[in-house]
mmCIF file of C-alpha atoms in Angstrom:
data_model
loop_
_atom_site.group_PDB
_atom_site.id
_atom_site.type_symbol
_atom_site.label_atom_id
_atom_site.label_comp_id
_atom_site.label_asym_id
_atom_site.label_seq_id
_atom_site.Cartn_x
_atom_site.Cartn_y
_atom_site.Cartn_z
ATOM 1 C CA MET A 1 82.059 -0.852 -4.004
ATOM 2 C CA ASN A 2 81.543 -1.905 -7.618
ATOM 3 C CA TYR A 3 79.553 -4.954 -6.438
ATOM 4 C CA LEU A 4 77.272 -2.732 -4.335
ATOM 5 C CA LEU A 5 76.648 -0.375 -7.264
ATOM 6 C CA HIS A 6 75.871 -3.324 -9.554
ATOM 7 C CA ALA A 7 73.490 -4.908 -7.008
ATOM 8 C CA THR A 8 71.696 -1.586 -6.470
ATOM 9 C CA ALA A 9 71.254 -1.102 -10.224
ATOM 10 C CA ILE A 10 69.796 -4.599 -10.617
ATOM 11 C CA ALA A 11 67.398 -4.056 -7.703
ATOM 12 C CA GLY A 12 66.246 -0.731 -9.169
ATOM 13 C CA LEU A 13 65.680 -2.283 -12.583
ATOM 14 C CA ALA A 14 63.696 -5.146 -11.051
ATOM 15 C CA ALA A 15 61.513 -2.710 -9.108
ATOM 16 C CA ALA A 16 60.856 -0.565 -12.168
ATOM 17 C CA THR A 17 59.957 -3.629 -14.216
ATOM 18 C CA SER A 18 57.564 -4.816 -11.495
ATOM 19 C CA ILE A 19 55.851 -1.449 -11.330
ATOM 20 C CA ALA A 20 55.463 -1.254 -15.104
ATOM 21 C CA HIS A 21 54.118 -4.794 -15.230
ATOM 22 C CA ALA A 22 51.698 -4.156 -12.372
ATOM 23 C CA ASP A 23 50.160 -1.253 -14.304
ATOM 24 C CA ALA A 24 49.452 -3.331 -17.406
ATOM 25 C CA GLY A 25 45.806 -3.127 -18.384
ATOM 26 C CA HIS A 26 45.010 -0.282 -16.060
ATOM 27 C CA GLY A 27 43.639 3.099 -17.071
ATOM 28 C CA ASN A 28 46.834 5.127 -16.962
ATOM 29 C CA ASN A 29 47.606 5.250 -20.703
ATOM 30 C CA ALA A 30 46.615 8.566 -22.319
ATOM 31 C CA ASP A 31 46.355 6.888 -25.737
ATOM 32 C CA ILE A 32 43.167 5.106 -24.642
ATOM 33 C CA GLY A 33 41.471 8.161 -23.124
ATOM 34 C CA GLN A 34 40.819 8.868 -19.453
ATOM 35 C CA GLU A 35 38.274 8.759 -16.675
ATOM 36 C CA GLY A 36 35.385 11.028 -17.596
ATOM 37 C CA ASP A 37 33.697 13.801 -15.653
ATOM 38 C CA VAL A 38 30.445 12.405 -14.216
ATOM 39 C CA SER A 39 28.817 15.840 -14.501
ATOM 40 C CA ASN A 40 29.511 16.046 -18.243
ATOM 41 C CA ILE A 41 28.208 12.808 -19.794
ATOM 42 C CA ASP A 42 27.209 12.741 -23.467
ATOM 43 C CA ARG A 43 25.274 9.466 -23.278
ATOM 44 C CA VAL A 44 24.761 6.183 -21.441
ATOM 45 C CA VAL A 45 25.535 2.757 -22.907
ATOM 46 C CA GLU A 46 24.310 -0.391 -21.178
ATOM 47 C CA VAL A 47 26.605 -3.406 -21.538
ATOM 48 C CA SER A 48 25.647 -6.936 -20.526
ATOM 49 C CA MET A 49 28.315 -9.553 -19.856
ATOM 50 C CA ASP A 50 27.380 -13.202 -20.169
ATOM 51 C CA GLU A 51 29.377 -16.362 -20.695
ATOM 52 C CA MET A 52 32.106 -15.355 -23.141
ATOM 53 C CA ARG A 53 30.301 -12.443 -24.784
ATOM 54 C CA PHE A 54 29.389 -8.791 -24.464
ATOM 55 C CA ASP A 55 26.109 -7.275 -25.601
ATOM 56 C CA PRO A 56 26.593 -5.066 -27.517
ATOM 57 C CA GLU A 57 29.843 -6.317 -29.054
ATOM 58 C CA THR A 58 30.472 -3.017 -30.861
ATOM 59 C CA VAL A 59 30.000 0.493 -29.471
ATOM 60 C CA ASP A 60 30.172 3.618 -31.635
ATOM 61 C CA VAL A 61 32.178 6.418 -29.978
ATOM 62 C CA GLU A 62 33.635 9.745 -31.067
ATOM 63 C CA LYS A 63 36.869 11.393 -29.958
ATOM 64 C CA GLY A 64 36.071 13.757 -27.094
ATOM 65 C CA GLU A 65 32.839 11.969 -26.193
ATOM 66 C CA THR A 66 32.208 11.051 -22.558
ATOM 67 C CA VAL A 67 30.209 7.857 -22.088
ATOM 68 C CA ARG A 68 28.749 6.334 -18.933
ATOM 69 C CA PHE A 69 28.881 2.551 -19.295
ATOM 70 C CA VAL A 70 26.419 0.682 -17.079
ATOM 71 C CA VAL A 71 27.966 -2.785 -17.036
ATOM 72 C CA SER A 72 26.072 -5.786 -15.667
ATOM 73 C CA ASN A 73 27.305 -9.325 -15.214
ATOM 74 C CA ASP A 74 24.333 -11.427 -16.277
ATOM 75 C CA GLY A 75 26.387 -14.611 -16.427
ATOM 76 C CA ARG A 76 27.279 -17.312 -13.922
ATOM 77 C CA MET A 77 31.012 -16.516 -13.810
ATOM 78 C CA VAL A 78 33.212 -13.581 -12.771
ATOM 79 C CA HIS A 79 33.674 -11.251 -15.755
ATOM 80 C CA GLU A 80 35.540 -8.031 -16.449
ATOM 81 C CA PHE A 81 34.820 -5.028 -18.658
ATOM 82 C CA ASN A 82 38.237 -3.498 -19.374
ATOM 83 C CA ILE A 83 38.833 -0.639 -21.811
ATOM 84 C CA GLY A 84 42.243 -0.985 -23.416
ATOM 85 C CA THR A 85 44.441 -2.348 -26.178
ATOM 86 C CA ASP A 86 45.666 -5.832 -27.043
ATOM 87 C CA GLN A 87 49.069 -4.997 -25.550
ATOM 88 C CA MET A 88 47.541 -3.781 -22.282
ATOM 89 C CA TRP A 89 45.333 -6.867 -22.032
ATOM 90 C CA GLU A 90 48.307 -9.237 -22.488
ATOM 91 C CA GLY A 91 49.956 -7.865 -19.344
ATOM 92 C CA HIS A 92 46.721 -7.509 -17.430
ATOM 93 C CA GLU A 93 45.721 -11.119 -18.035
ATOM 94 C CA THR A 94 48.982 -12.187 -16.364
ATOM 95 C CA GLU A 95 47.919 -10.187 -13.296
ATOM 96 C CA MET A 96 44.446 -11.773 -13.377
ATOM 97 C CA ARG A 97 45.988 -15.253 -13.564
ATOM 98 C CA ARG A 98 48.106 -14.378 -10.514
ATOM 99 C CA MET A 99 44.938 -13.254 -8.700
ATOM 100 C CA MET A 100 43.366 -16.667 -9.354
ATOM 101 C CA GLN A 101 46.489 -18.517 -8.240
ATOM 102 C CA ARG A 102 46.587 -16.541 -4.975
ATOM 103 C CA GLY A 103 42.905 -17.138 -4.196
ATOM 104 C CA MET A 104 41.779 -13.555 -4.786
ATOM 105 C CA MET A 105 39.236 -14.775 -7.301
ATOM 106 C CA THR A 106 37.701 -17.974 -8.548
ATOM 107 C CA GLY A 107 35.598 -18.559 -11.627
ATOM 108 C CA ARG A 108 32.482 -17.499 -9.690
ATOM 109 C CA ALA A 109 33.562 -15.182 -6.862
ATOM 110 C CA LEU A 110 35.978 -12.479 -5.714
ATOM 111 C CA ASN A 111 37.741 -12.522 -2.358
ATOM 112 C CA HIS A 112 37.885 -8.804 -1.571
ATOM 113 C CA ASP A 113 39.810 -9.369 1.689
ATOM 114 C CA LYS A 114 42.655 -11.109 -0.144
ATOM 115 C CA MET A 115 42.552 -8.509 -2.916
ATOM 116 C CA ARG A 116 42.819 -5.714 -0.315
ATOM 117 C CA GLU A 117 45.706 -7.466 1.491
ATOM 118 C CA ALA A 118 47.637 -7.758 -1.779
ATOM 119 C CA GLY A 119 46.847 -4.180 -2.842
ATOM 120 C CA MET A 120 45.049 -5.484 -5.938
ATOM 121 C CA MET A 121 41.568 -4.018 -5.493
ATOM 122 C CA HIS A 122 40.962 -3.818 -9.221
ATOM 123 C CA ASP A 123 39.390 -0.372 -8.955
ATOM 124 C CA ASP A 124 40.929 1.374 -11.947
ATOM 125 C CA ALA A 125 38.817 3.860 -13.905
ATOM 126 C CA ASN A 126 38.884 1.804 -17.123
ATOM 127 C CA SER A 127 37.812 -1.507 -15.615
ATOM 128 C CA ALA A 128 35.024 -3.254 -13.724
ATOM 129 C CA LEU A 129 35.534 -6.777 -12.343
ATOM 130 C CA LEU A 130 32.141 -8.187 -11.381
ATOM 131 C CA GLU A 131 30.731 -11.272 -9.727
ATOM 132 C CA PRO A 132 27.548 -12.788 -11.200
ATOM 133 C CA GLY A 133 24.590 -10.445 -10.670
ATOM 134 C CA GLU A 134 26.673 -7.324 -9.995
ATOM 135 C CA THR A 135 26.476 -4.020 -11.873
ATOM 136 C CA ALA A 136 29.028 -1.196 -12.060
ATOM 137 C CA GLU A 137 29.465 2.090 -13.895
ATOM 138 C CA ILE A 138 32.470 3.388 -15.800
ATOM 139 C CA VAL A 139 32.582 6.974 -17.057
ATOM 140 C CA TRP A 140 35.122 7.302 -19.852
ATOM 141 C CA THR A 141 36.233 10.108 -22.177
ATOM 142 C CA PHE A 142 37.518 8.911 -25.523
ATOM 143 C CA SER A 143 40.394 11.251 -26.301
ATOM 144 C CA GLY A 144 43.242 8.974 -27.251
ATOM 145 C CA SER A 145 44.515 7.936 -30.632
ATOM 146 C CA ALA A 146 45.084 4.224 -30.000
ATOM 147 C CA LYS A 147 42.882 1.483 -31.473
ATOM 148 C CA ILE A 148 40.999 0.403 -28.370
ATOM 149 C CA GLY A 149 38.261 -1.968 -27.410
ATOM 150 C CA PHE A 150 36.919 -3.752 -24.357
ATOM 151 C CA ALA A 151 37.673 -7.236 -23.119
ATOM 152 C CA CYS A 152 37.304 -9.667 -20.254
ATOM 153 C CA ASN A 153 40.770 -10.577 -18.977
ATOM 154 C CA VAL A 154 39.693 -13.383 -16.663
ATOM 155 C CA PRO A 155 42.075 -16.123 -17.846
ATOM 156 C CA GLY A 156 40.735 -17.805 -20.970
ATOM 157 C CA HIS A 157 37.770 -15.488 -21.508
ATOM 158 C CA ARG A 158 39.358 -13.129 -24.046
ATOM 159 C CA GLN A 159 40.746 -16.106 -25.964
ATOM 160 C CA ALA A 160 37.225 -17.571 -26.031
ATOM 161 C CA GLY A 161 35.997 -14.430 -27.805
ATOM 162 C CA MET A 162 34.966 -12.150 -24.948
ATOM 163 C CA VAL A 163 36.137 -9.005 -26.731
ATOM 164 C CA GLY A 164 34.314 -5.969 -28.068
ATOM 165 C CA GLU A 165 35.357 -3.009 -30.137
ATOM 166 C CA PHE A 166 34.885 0.718 -30.222
ATOM 167 C CA VAL A 167 34.242 2.166 -33.672
ATOM 168 C CA SER A 168 33.728 5.678 -34.928
ATOM 169 C CA SER A 169 30.927 6.284 -37.399
ATOM 170 C CA ALA A 170 32.825 9.371 -38.585
ATOM 171 C CA LYS A 171 35.726 7.127 -39.609
ATOM 172 C CA VAL A 172 33.379 4.573 -41.165
ATOM 173 C CA ALA A 173 31.634 7.295 -43.190
ATOM 174 C CA THR A 174 34.932 8.549 -44.656
ATOM 175 C CA ASN A 175 36.171 5.103 -45.709
#
């Protein structure tokens, strides 16, 4: 009986850890904001992704503002625009590495069939994973208190400098 209770507790802990790890880097953290209402957009920001850089690299946002990001991959490799924090990106990059190892993505293409089979469609509100030439939109409301930015979590890209930041001109003006 004691063995069964112990085994059940270990299995439950492993499942909870897996679920928490699977959510890393996804848009379910209130501190970073949330998916915005497409009928209530304050402005549109166009973001271009190229080899290891974003243009623009810095975007001015205000708390409560809803922004439509039109993100285009103008490079020759798969890139991601992911709104989050350093901690979120650490876990998310592990997931992205696993996607590469399992053939769901290569440096230049996504295998949507394999992604669907694994339940890893990469369709979270805070993220767009794009093949070369693709464009996507993210509508985001900045309501959280965390220091956030945007990054490409394709393995090696963030480390190569593919990171951008959100700044607030109101905060800059008071400093």
